[in-house]
Each structure stands twice: as C-alpha cells, then as structure tokens.
Short mmCIF file of C-alpha atoms in Angstrom, two decimals:
data_model
loop_
_atom_site.label_atom_id
_atom_site.label_comp_id
_atom_site.label_asym_id
_atom_site.label_seq_id
_atom_site.Cartn_x
_atom_site.Cartn_y
_atom_site.Cartn_z
CA MET K 1 -83.06 0.88 -8.18
CA ARG K 2 -81.00 2.16 -11.04
CA GLY K 3 -78.38 3.32 -8.55
CA ARG K 4 -78.11 -0.19 -7.15
CA ILE K 5 -77.84 -1.71 -10.63
CA TYR K 6 -75.20 0.86 -11.51
CA ASN K 7 -73.14 -0.04 -8.40
CA LYS K 8 -73.30 -3.73 -9.31
CA ARG K 9 -72.05 -2.98 -12.78
CA ARG K 10 -69.21 -0.86 -11.41
CA LEU K 11 -68.34 -3.66 -8.99
CA CYS K 12 -68.30 -6.18 -11.83
CA THR K 13 -66.10 -3.89 -13.88
CA GLY K 14 -63.66 -3.59 -10.97
CA ILE K 15 -63.52 -7.38 -10.66
CA HIS K 16 -62.90 -7.69 -14.39
CA LEU K 17 -60.04 -5.18 -14.19
CA LYS K 18 -58.46 -7.07 -11.31
CA CYS K 19 -58.78 -10.31 -13.23
CA LEU K 20 -57.21 -8.72 -16.26
CA SER K 21 -54.35 -7.41 -14.12
CA LEU K 22 -53.75 -10.84 -12.66
CA LEU K 23 -53.89 -12.39 -16.11
CA PHE K 24 -51.44 -9.79 -17.39
CA LEU K 25 -49.02 -10.54 -14.55
CA CYS K 26 -49.38 -14.25 -15.19
CA PHE K 27 -48.66 -13.80 -18.88
CA LEU K 28 -45.75 -11.52 -17.99
CA GLY K 29 -44.35 -14.15 -15.62
CA ILE K 30 -44.82 -16.87 -18.22
CA GLY K 31 -43.12 -14.63 -20.77
CA ASN K 32 -40.23 -14.02 -18.42
CA VAL K 33 -39.83 -17.73 -17.69
CA TYR K 34 -40.02 -18.50 -21.39
CA GLY K 35 -37.47 -15.80 -22.19
CA GLN K 36 -35.19 -17.03 -19.44
CA LYS K 37 -35.36 -20.64 -20.67
CA LYS K 38 -34.75 -19.46 -24.20
CA GLU K 39 -31.62 -17.56 -23.15
CA ILE K 40 -30.29 -20.54 -21.19
CA SER K 41 -31.06 -22.90 -24.06
CA ALA K 42 -29.30 -20.61 -26.54
CA ALA K 43 -26.28 -20.41 -24.27
CA ARG K 44 -26.23 -24.20 -23.95
CA ASP K 45 -26.31 -24.55 -27.73
CA LEU K 46 -23.36 -22.18 -28.07
CA LEU K 47 -21.53 -24.12 -25.36
CA LYS K 48 -22.02 -27.39 -27.25
CA SER K 49 -20.78 -25.84 -30.49
CA GLY K 50 -17.82 -24.26 -28.74
CA LYS K 51 -18.38 -21.03 -30.68
CA ASN K 52 -19.36 -17.49 -29.66
CA LEU K 53 -18.80 -18.29 -26.02
CA ASP K 54 -18.40 -14.60 -25.22
CA THR K 55 -21.92 -14.05 -26.53
CA ALA K 56 -23.23 -16.84 -24.31
CA GLN K 57 -21.46 -15.35 -21.29
CA GLN K 58 -22.82 -11.86 -21.96
CA SER K 59 -26.35 -13.20 -22.35
CA LEU K 60 -26.23 -15.04 -19.02
CA GLU K 61 -24.54 -12.15 -17.22
CA LYS K 62 -27.32 -9.87 -18.47
CA LEU K 63 -29.95 -12.20 -17.00
CA LEU K 64 -28.22 -12.03 -13.63
CA GLU K 65 -28.42 -8.25 -13.65
CA ASP K 66 -32.15 -8.74 -12.93
CA SER K 67 -32.68 -9.56 -9.25
CA VAL K 68 -35.55 -11.88 -10.27
CA TYR K 69 -33.06 -14.37 -11.72
CA ARG K 70 -30.20 -14.15 -9.25
CA GLN K 71 -31.36 -17.21 -7.31
CA ASN K 72 -31.72 -19.33 -10.44
CA GLU K 73 -29.25 -22.22 -10.22
CA LYS K 74 -29.52 -23.07 -13.92
CA ILE K 75 -28.30 -19.65 -14.99
CA TRP K 76 -25.33 -19.78 -12.62
CA SER K 77 -24.40 -23.36 -13.50
CA THR K 78 -24.62 -22.65 -17.23
CA LEU K 79 -22.51 -19.55 -16.82
CA TYR K 80 -19.92 -21.57 -14.90
CA ASP K 81 -19.79 -24.17 -17.69
CA VAL K 82 -19.33 -21.45 -20.30
CA LEU K 83 -16.48 -19.88 -18.32
CA HIS K 84 -14.94 -23.31 -17.75
CA LYS K 85 -14.94 -23.98 -21.50
CA GLN K 86 -13.42 -20.54 -22.19
CA TYR K 87 -10.72 -21.21 -19.63
CA GLU K 88 -9.83 -24.59 -21.14
CA ASP K 89 -9.70 -23.12 -24.65
CA GLY K 90 -7.48 -20.24 -23.53
CA ASN K 91 -5.22 -22.52 -21.51
CA GLU K 92 -4.83 -24.82 -24.50
CA SER K 93 -3.89 -21.88 -26.73
CA LEU K 94 -1.19 -20.82 -24.30
CA TYR K 95 0.09 -24.38 -24.03
CA LEU K 96 0.36 -24.58 -27.81
CA LYS K 97 2.10 -21.17 -27.76
CA GLN K 98 -0.68 -19.61 -29.80
CA ASN K 99 -1.65 -15.97 -29.47
CA TYR K 100 -3.97 -15.48 -26.53
CA ASP K 101 -4.67 -12.63 -24.13
CA THR K 102 -3.11 -13.63 -20.79
CA THR K 103 -5.07 -10.92 -19.00
CA ALA K 104 -8.34 -12.31 -20.36
CA LEU K 105 -7.47 -15.81 -19.16
CA PHE K 106 -6.79 -14.54 -15.64
CA MET K 107 -10.07 -12.62 -15.66
CA LYS K 108 -11.98 -15.75 -16.76
CA THR K 109 -10.34 -17.65 -13.93
CA LYS K 110 -11.40 -15.17 -11.29
CA ARG K 111 -14.92 -14.90 -12.69
CA MET K 112 -15.24 -18.69 -12.60
CA PHE K 113 -14.40 -18.66 -8.88
CA ASP K 114 -16.91 -15.87 -8.24
CA VAL K 115 -19.66 -17.74 -10.09
CA ALA K 116 -18.95 -21.08 -8.40
CA ILE K 117 -18.98 -19.48 -4.94
CA SER K 118 -22.25 -17.66 -5.70
CA LEU K 119 -23.86 -20.87 -6.97
CA ASP K 120 -22.67 -22.78 -3.90
CA SER K 121 -24.17 -20.10 -1.66
CA ILE K 122 -27.52 -20.33 -3.48
CA GLU K 123 -27.53 -24.11 -3.10
CA ALA K 124 -26.71 -23.82 0.60
CA ASN K 125 -29.57 -21.39 1.18
CA SER K 126 -31.93 -23.67 -0.71
CA HIS K 127 -30.90 -26.65 1.43
CA LYS K 128 -31.61 -24.77 4.63
CA LYS K 129 -35.30 -24.79 3.71
CA LYS K 130 -35.31 -28.57 3.31
CA LYS K 131 -35.27 -31.14 6.07
CA GLY K 132 -32.65 -33.86 6.26
CA LYS K 133 -29.29 -34.13 4.56
CA VAL K 134 -29.31 -32.84 1.01
CA LYS K 135 -26.50 -33.48 -1.46
CA PHE K 136 -24.97 -30.54 -3.31
CA LYS K 137 -25.23 -30.99 -7.07
CA PHE K 138 -22.24 -28.86 -8.00
CA ARG K 139 -19.97 -28.46 -4.97
CA ASP K 140 -17.66 -31.47 -5.32
CA ASP K 141 -17.01 -31.15 -9.05
CA HIS K 142 -16.53 -27.39 -8.94
CA ALA K 143 -14.30 -27.49 -5.87
CA GLN K 144 -12.14 -30.27 -7.29
CA PHE K 145 -11.41 -28.42 -10.52
CA LEU K 146 -11.06 -24.96 -9.00
CA ASN K 147 -8.66 -26.28 -6.39
CA THR K 148 -6.28 -27.32 -9.16
CA ILE K 149 -6.29 -23.86 -10.77
CA ARG K 150 -6.45 -21.80 -7.57
CA PRO K 151 -2.73 -20.90 -7.85
CA ASN K 152 -3.74 -18.83 -10.88
CA LEU K 153 -5.52 -16.40 -8.54
CA TYR K 154 -2.21 -15.86 -6.75
CA ASN K 155 -0.25 -15.67 -10.00
CA GLY K 156 -2.86 -13.33 -11.44
CA GLY K 157 -2.39 -11.02 -8.46
CA LEU K 158 1.37 -10.88 -9.05
CA PHE K 159 0.78 -10.45 -12.78
CA PHE K 160 -1.33 -7.33 -12.22
CA ILE K 161 1.13 -6.00 -9.63
CA ASN K 162 3.86 -6.18 -12.27
CA LYS K 163 1.51 -4.22 -14.54
CA GLN K 164 1.08 -1.70 -11.68
CA ASN K 165 -2.63 -2.45 -11.75
CA TYR K 166 -2.88 -2.64 -7.99
CA ALA K 167 -6.67 -2.65 -7.82
CA GLU K 168 -6.92 -5.86 -9.89
CA GLY K 169 -3.94 -7.32 -8.05
CA TYR K 170 -5.67 -6.72 -4.74
CA ASP K 171 -8.93 -8.31 -5.94
CA PHE K 172 -7.15 -11.45 -7.20
CA LEU K 173 -5.14 -11.93 -4.02
CA THR K 174 -8.20 -11.28 -1.87
CA SER K 175 -10.10 -13.96 -3.83
CA TYR K 176 -7.18 -16.35 -3.29
CA ILE K 177 -7.26 -15.73 0.47
CA ASP K 178 -11.07 -15.77 0.64
CA CYS K 179 -11.17 -19.35 -0.64
CA ALA K 180 -9.95 -20.42 2.79
CA HIS K 181 -13.23 -19.16 4.29
CA GLN K 182 -15.63 -20.51 1.64
CA PRO K 183 -17.70 -23.64 2.38
CA LEU K 184 -17.15 -24.62 -1.26
CA PHE K 185 -13.51 -25.42 -0.44
CA GLY K 186 -14.06 -26.57 3.13
CA LYS K 187 -12.59 -30.05 2.68
CA TYR K 188 -9.23 -28.63 1.56
CA LYS K 189 -8.62 -26.78 4.86
CA TYR K 190 -6.52 -24.05 3.30
CA ASN K 191 -6.02 -22.28 6.64
CA ASP K 192 -4.08 -25.33 7.84
CA ASN K 193 -2.52 -26.56 4.61
CA ASP K 194 -1.83 -23.51 2.44
CA HIS K 195 1.43 -21.97 3.64
CA LYS K 196 1.30 -19.34 0.91
CA LEU K 197 -1.65 -17.52 2.50
CA PRO K 198 0.52 -15.08 4.53
CA VAL K 199 2.57 -14.25 1.42
CA ALA K 200 -0.62 -13.59 -0.57
CA ALA K 201 -1.81 -11.40 2.28
CA TYR K 202 1.45 -9.45 2.21
CA TRP K 203 1.10 -8.71 -1.50
CA ALA K 204 -2.54 -7.72 -0.96
CA VAL K 205 -1.39 -5.28 1.74
CA TYR K 206 1.25 -4.00 -0.69
CA CYS K 207 -1.47 -3.30 -3.28
CA GLY K 208 -3.55 -1.42 -0.71
CA TYR K 209 -0.48 0.57 0.33
CA LYS K 210 0.35 1.51 -3.27
CA MET K 211 -3.25 2.63 -3.77
CA LYS K 212 -3.07 4.66 -0.52
CA ASP K 213 -6.22 2.84 0.54
CA SER K 214 -6.02 2.47 4.32
CA LYS K 215 -8.92 0.03 4.53
CA ALA K 216 -7.40 -2.26 1.90
CA THR K 217 -3.96 -2.01 3.49
CA LEU K 218 -5.18 -3.02 6.92
CA HIS K 219 -7.72 -5.66 5.80
CA HIS K 220 -5.19 -8.49 5.48
CA ALA K 221 -2.54 -7.05 7.81
CA TYR K 222 -2.96 -9.61 10.62
CA LEU K 223 -2.39 -12.53 8.24
CA ALA K 224 0.39 -10.71 6.36
CA LEU K 225 2.40 -10.21 9.56
CA LYS K 226 2.84 -14.00 9.65
CA ASP K 227 4.98 -13.68 6.53
CA THR K 228 8.34 -13.31 8.27
CA ALA K 229 10.23 -12.72 5.02
CA HIS K 230 8.41 -9.40 4.47
CA TYR K 231 7.89 -8.40 8.10
CA VAL K 232 10.09 -5.31 7.89
CA TYR K 233 8.13 -3.99 4.92
CA MET K 234 4.85 -4.72 6.68
CA LEU K 235 5.92 -2.52 9.57
CA GLN K 236 6.76 0.25 7.12
CA TYR K 237 3.39 0.00 5.34
CA LEU K 238 1.54 -0.08 8.64
CA ALA K 239 3.45 2.92 10.00
CA ASP K 240 2.69 4.98 6.91
CA THR K 241 -0.95 3.89 6.97
CA TYR K 242 -1.39 4.76 10.64
CA LYS K 243 0.18 8.15 9.97
CA LEU K 244 -2.21 8.66 7.06
CA GLU K 245 -5.12 7.88 9.36
CA GLY K 246 -3.80 10.15 12.11
CA ASP K 247 -3.28 7.26 14.53
CA THR K 248 -0.14 8.62 16.21
CA THR K 249 0.04 5.91 18.89
CA ARG K 250 0.16 3.05 16.41
CA TYR K 251 2.40 5.04 14.07
CA VAL K 252 5.06 5.53 16.75
CA SER K 253 4.63 1.96 18.00
CA SER K 254 5.32 0.60 14.50
CA LEU K 255 8.39 2.82 14.17
CA LYS K 256 9.74 1.66 17.52
CA GLU K 257 9.20 -2.01 16.69
CA GLY K 258 10.76 -1.56 13.27
CA PHE K 259 13.80 0.25 14.66
CA SER K 260 14.22 -2.29 17.45
CA LYS K 261 14.17 -5.28 15.08
CA TYR K 262 15.78 -3.68 12.02
CA PRO K 263 18.10 -0.88 13.21
CA THR K 264 19.89 -0.54 9.86
CA PHE K 265 16.71 -0.40 7.77
CA PRO K 266 16.54 3.19 6.47
CA PHE K 267 12.84 3.81 7.10
CA PHE K 268 12.34 3.69 10.86
CA PHE K 269 15.25 5.54 12.47
CA PRO K 270 14.94 8.98 10.80
CA ARG K 271 11.16 9.08 11.27
CA LEU K 272 11.36 8.06 14.90
CA VAL K 273 13.99 10.70 15.65
CA ASP K 274 12.05 13.30 13.67
CA TYR K 275 8.90 12.54 15.69
CA GLU K 276 10.71 12.95 19.02
CA VAL K 277 12.37 16.19 17.87
CA LYS K 278 9.02 17.64 16.80
CA GLN K 279 7.69 16.77 20.24
CA GLY K 280 10.66 18.60 21.78
CA ASN K 281 12.04 15.36 23.23
CA TYR K 282 15.69 15.90 22.35
CA LYS K 283 16.94 13.67 25.15
CA THR K 284 14.83 10.80 23.82
CA ALA K 285 16.02 11.49 20.28
CA ILE K 286 19.66 11.38 21.41
CA ALA K 287 19.01 8.18 23.37
CA ILE K 288 17.53 6.56 20.23
CA THR K 289 20.57 7.66 18.25
CA ASP K 290 22.89 6.21 20.89
CA GLN K 291 21.01 2.91 20.62
CA ALA K 292 21.55 2.98 16.88
CA LEU K 293 25.25 3.74 17.27
CA ALA K 294 25.62 0.92 19.78
CA LYS K 295 24.41 -1.48 17.12
CA CYS K 296 26.13 0.21 14.16
CA PRO K 297 28.97 2.35 15.58
CA LYS K 298 30.49 3.14 12.18
CA SER K 299 27.25 4.25 10.53
CA PRO K 300 27.86 7.77 9.17
CA ILE K 301 24.14 8.59 9.04
CA TYR K 302 23.74 7.79 12.75
CA ARG K 303 26.79 9.87 13.61
CA PHE K 304 25.56 12.75 11.50
CA THR K 305 22.13 12.57 13.14
CA LYS K 306 23.68 12.75 16.59
CA SER K 307 25.88 15.68 15.56
CA THR K 308 22.74 17.52 14.42
CA LEU K 309 21.01 16.82 17.74
CA LEU K 310 24.09 18.00 19.65
CA LEU K 311 24.17 21.17 17.56
CA ASN K 312 20.48 21.87 18.22
CA THR K 313 20.98 21.37 21.98
CA GLN K 314 24.01 23.72 22.06
CA GLN K 315 26.45 20.90 22.88
CA TYR K 316 28.94 22.45 20.50
CA LYS K 317 32.15 20.85 21.73
CA GLU K 318 30.70 17.33 21.44
CA CYS K 319 29.18 18.18 18.05
CA ILE K 320 32.51 19.36 16.61
CA ALA K 321 34.36 16.32 17.95
CA LEU K 322 31.84 13.95 16.39
CA CYS K 323 31.90 15.79 13.04
CA ASP K 324 35.70 15.63 12.95
CA THR K 325 35.51 11.90 13.59
CA ILE K 326 33.14 11.50 10.61
CA LEU K 327 35.46 13.50 8.36
CA GLU K 328 38.58 11.65 9.52
CA ASN K 329 36.96 8.34 8.62
CA VAL K 330 35.79 9.38 5.14
CA LYS K 331 38.29 7.12 3.44
CA THR K 332 37.42 4.14 5.61
CA LEU K 333 33.62 4.30 5.34
CA PRO K 334 32.05 0.86 4.69
CA LYS K 335 30.75 0.36 1.18
CA ASP K 336 27.29 -0.47 2.49
CA SER K 337 27.07 2.63 4.70
CA LEU K 338 23.83 4.61 4.60
CA LYS K 339 24.14 7.76 2.47
CA PRO K 340 27.78 8.52 3.38
CA GLN K 341 27.86 11.57 1.12
CA ALA K 342 24.97 13.20 3.00
CA ALA K 343 26.71 12.45 6.28
CA ILE K 344 29.96 14.04 5.07
CA LEU K 345 28.17 17.16 3.86
CA GLY K 346 26.30 17.35 7.14
CA ALA K 347 29.53 17.01 9.14
CA TYR K 348 31.09 20.02 7.40
CA LEU K 349 27.93 22.07 7.91
CA ASN K 350 27.33 21.09 11.55
CA ALA K 351 30.95 21.65 12.63
CA GLY K 352 30.98 25.03 10.89
CA LEU K 353 27.71 26.09 12.48
CA ALA K 354 28.86 24.88 15.90
CA TYR K 355 31.82 27.29 15.77
CA PHE K 356 29.73 30.00 14.12
CA ASN K 357 26.94 29.83 16.72
CA GLN K 358 29.43 30.16 19.56
CA ALA K 359 30.86 33.30 17.97
CA VAL K 360 27.39 34.81 17.63
CA GLU K 361 26.44 33.92 21.20
CA TRP K 362 29.66 35.40 22.64
CA ASP K 363 29.16 38.50 20.53
CA LYS K 364 25.67 38.98 22.07
CA ASN K 365 26.33 38.04 25.67
CA VAL K 366 29.77 39.30 26.71
CA SER K 367 31.47 42.67 27.02
CA SER K 368 33.48 43.97 24.11
CA SER K 369 36.87 43.48 25.69
CA LYS K 370 39.84 42.78 23.47
CA ARG K 371 40.19 39.28 24.90
CA ASP K 372 36.54 38.44 24.24
CA ARG K 373 36.74 39.94 20.79
CA ASN K 374 39.71 37.75 19.95
CA ARG K 375 37.77 34.69 21.12
CA ILE K 376 34.84 35.64 18.85
CA LEU K 377 37.12 36.10 15.85
CA GLU K 378 38.81 32.79 16.59
CA TYR K 379 35.45 31.01 16.46
CA TYR K 380 34.72 32.68 13.11
CA ARG K 381 38.13 31.59 11.77
CA LYS K 382 37.54 28.00 12.83
CA ALA K 383 34.03 27.99 11.33
CA MET K 384 35.17 29.35 7.96
CA PRO K 385 36.97 26.32 6.41
CA TYR K 386 34.13 23.97 7.31
CA LEU K 387 31.49 26.25 5.77
CA GLU K 388 33.59 27.03 2.71
CA HIS K 389 34.08 23.34 2.13
CA TYR K 390 30.34 22.80 2.51
CA ARG K 391 29.69 25.59 0.00
CA GLU K 392 32.07 23.95 -2.44
CA LEU K 393 30.29 20.60 -2.14
CA ALA K 394 26.75 22.06 -2.09
CA PRO K 395 26.86 25.37 -4.03
CA GLU K 396 23.09 25.34 -4.56
CA ASP K 397 22.40 25.21 -0.82
CA LYS K 398 22.91 28.96 -0.38
CA SER K 399 20.30 29.27 2.37
CA LYS K 400 22.57 27.34 4.74
CA TRP K 401 26.04 28.71 4.02
CA GLY K 402 25.20 32.21 2.67
CA VAL K 403 24.52 34.27 5.83
CA PRO K 404 27.14 32.54 8.02
CA LEU K 405 29.93 33.15 5.48
CA TYR K 406 28.72 36.72 4.93
CA THR K 407 28.97 37.32 8.69
CA ILE K 408 32.38 35.67 8.93
CA TYR K 409 33.89 37.66 6.06
CA LEU K 410 32.45 40.87 7.51
CA ASN K 411 33.90 40.29 10.96
CA LEU K 412 37.27 39.12 9.66
CA ASN K 413 37.54 42.13 7.28
CA MET K 414 37.89 39.93 4.21
CA GLY K 415 36.92 42.56 1.66
CA LYS K 416 37.21 40.55 -1.54
CA GLU K 417 35.31 37.54 -0.19
CA PHE K 418 32.75 39.80 1.48
CA ASP K 419 32.03 41.74 -1.73
CA GLU K 420 31.62 38.51 -3.70
CA ILE K 421 29.14 36.96 -1.27
CA ASP K 422 27.36 40.29 -0.72
CA LYS K 423 26.56 40.48 -4.46
CA LEU K 424 25.59 36.85 -4.45
CA LEU K 425 23.11 37.30 -1.61
CA GLU K 426 21.61 40.42 -3.21
CA LYS K 427 20.67 38.36 -6.24
#
C-alpha cells in the first residue's frame, strides 16, 4: 500500500516538474518577445529622433544573429528604415560638401539592398502559406527607391577597385548584377533594359582575376563576354584562369581565339607558341608565327620569334637571313612595334649562335682536313661580331655569350681576348 502511495506521489512530482518546465519555457518565450519588442521600440525611437542611428542598427543586427528572429518582418523593416535614414543623411552631407566617409555610405547602400531582398524573401515565403493573392507590404516602396540608387552598387564596385580592395569590389558588382534575378525588382526587367550588366560582369571578373580566385573569375564570365569593349581582356583572364585550374584544353582554346581575333595583342602569341614548343610541335609553332607575320609583316617580335624557332630546328641559313633583315630595318622600325629592343638583341644572339652551332657541328662530324678546318674557322669568324655585339648590349647575360665567345677566341688563337674571357668565366 505504501509502495502504491509512494508511486503516486512520484508521479505527481514528475507532472509538477513538467508543468514547471513548460511554465519556464513560456516565461522565457514571453521574455524573449518582450525583449524583442523593446529592442524594436528603442530602435524606432532613435529613428524618429534621428540620433544614434548606428546604435539602432547594431541593436537590430544583433537580434538577427539569433535564428529565432530571422523571420521577423518587423526587425527587417525597421532595420531597412534605419539604413535608409543613414543613407539620406550621408548623401545630404556629401551634397553639402560636408565631411563624410564615402566608404561608409557605399556600405550602407549595399546593406540596404541586402536587407530589402531578405525582407522580400521572407514576405514571399509567408505568402506561399496563404491562399489567394496577397499584397506585399514593402516590395513596391523599397523597389522604387532602391532602383533609383542602384547605380551606386556599380559605382561602389569601381570605387573599391580603385582602392585595390577587390573583394569588396566583387561583392558590390555581384549585388548589382544579382538585382536582375531578384523578384523584388522584377518589374524593372534589368536583363532586358540594363545595358550596363555585361560591363559590371567584366569588372566582377576582373576582381576575381586579381584575387586569383578561379570560382569568382568564372562566375560572371558568360555575361562578361557580352561586353565587346573588354573582350580581349576577358580572353586573357579566362586563359590564365584555365591554366591555373589545369584545364589545358580551354587554356589553349582561349589562346587560339585571342590570337585569331587580336594578333597584335601581346598576351596570346608568345604563350601559344611557347605551348606548342613545349609539346615539341615546332612545325605548328612556325605556322602560328607565319600567320602572325602575314598579319603584321614588320613586327620585330614576330620575326625574332621565327628566327628562334628556325635556330632551334637547325634551319641556320634561314635564321641568319631573317636576323639580318631585322638588323637592317632597325632604323625603320615602327614606333608602335612590340619590344623592338628585345628583338634586336635576339637577332644578334640568334645569328651568332646559328654560325657558332654550324662550326661546332662540323667540328664534330667531319674529318679534320684543311678545307673542313677552314670552313669551321670561317663559321667562328662570322659568329664573332654578332656575339660580341650582343655582349656589348647585354653584358649581364654572360650565360648566353660567355662559352661561345670563349670557344671562338680559343679556335681563332686570339690570345688577349681569350685570356680576358677565361678570367671572366672563372669568376
């Protein structure tokens, strides 16, 4: 009997504890609601006074850190109103040429867009649960005002790019582009009416490229390629990004397209030739260079490149002839030619090495008859002035002219010159 009474008491105690727990949760919920209303009310009071708006913003932002409040329309709408007031005050200060932080004004602008879009999304989700057509309380007013200041997202992106803050620049430009996909701005049909979208996408790609962030670079690439004014740079950014990702097929494809459409642009040609050379495709590399010369026959860099390819494929006679042509036309090079000085230096070096290599090959592969020996020495004599001139123009580039001149002076019995370069190489 006592056992049964004891069990009833324990059961009653358990019920009491559950009731207390429920009461505690109820009081806690009431307390939270009260605290939330108090925070919103305090923020509203500050908004009406127009003072301490930063405090009001921080208070509301802190509420939204709690997932319990993130679906509360009143918090979001109050926060939007606070940001709107801050924006107007800051804009007025700038208009009156008073001191105001331009960066802060841009940040308020972007945050206002973020808040309005979040609020619109919450309203849309709420309406899905209701039957019939439901009118949005905030959409029209928010969209109308934000549409007028939307260019500030674009300008803010360029502002941060000029500051070399590419992460912020990317975020602003992405927000500008994203408006075209937000129901909040649906009636403005930005995809059809905003012709600046491709330009914004290009600058967003530029930010991603500068950050070496492949994902960011490629995110807006499709839209950015519609910006014809920056198409050549887009191909460059894409090529570098594909190379960074190890996508060789797209890397080479971008280089080929870039070279085909912009043969004089300095980025594509050298990388395309370098790729083919590394693959051992010298014939393809020469063919590409011939295409370049067909379009720009007087380009010294294209001529120098071909002379290098001819040298590396043992086409010495053709190499020397081309180098002599480059050197003969030094005085008549166009002012806009690509790195003429490098081409001139290369012409001296390549012509000298073309003669030098022939001497070395004859010395290895033929009998030591007097006639053959004279031919070898003649090649060394012809190589010498080219290499000496190259040494004079590029004295620091000892690794290229040092051993050839050492060999030439040795074979031609030029004691003074040989001793000088021998000591130089020993160092």
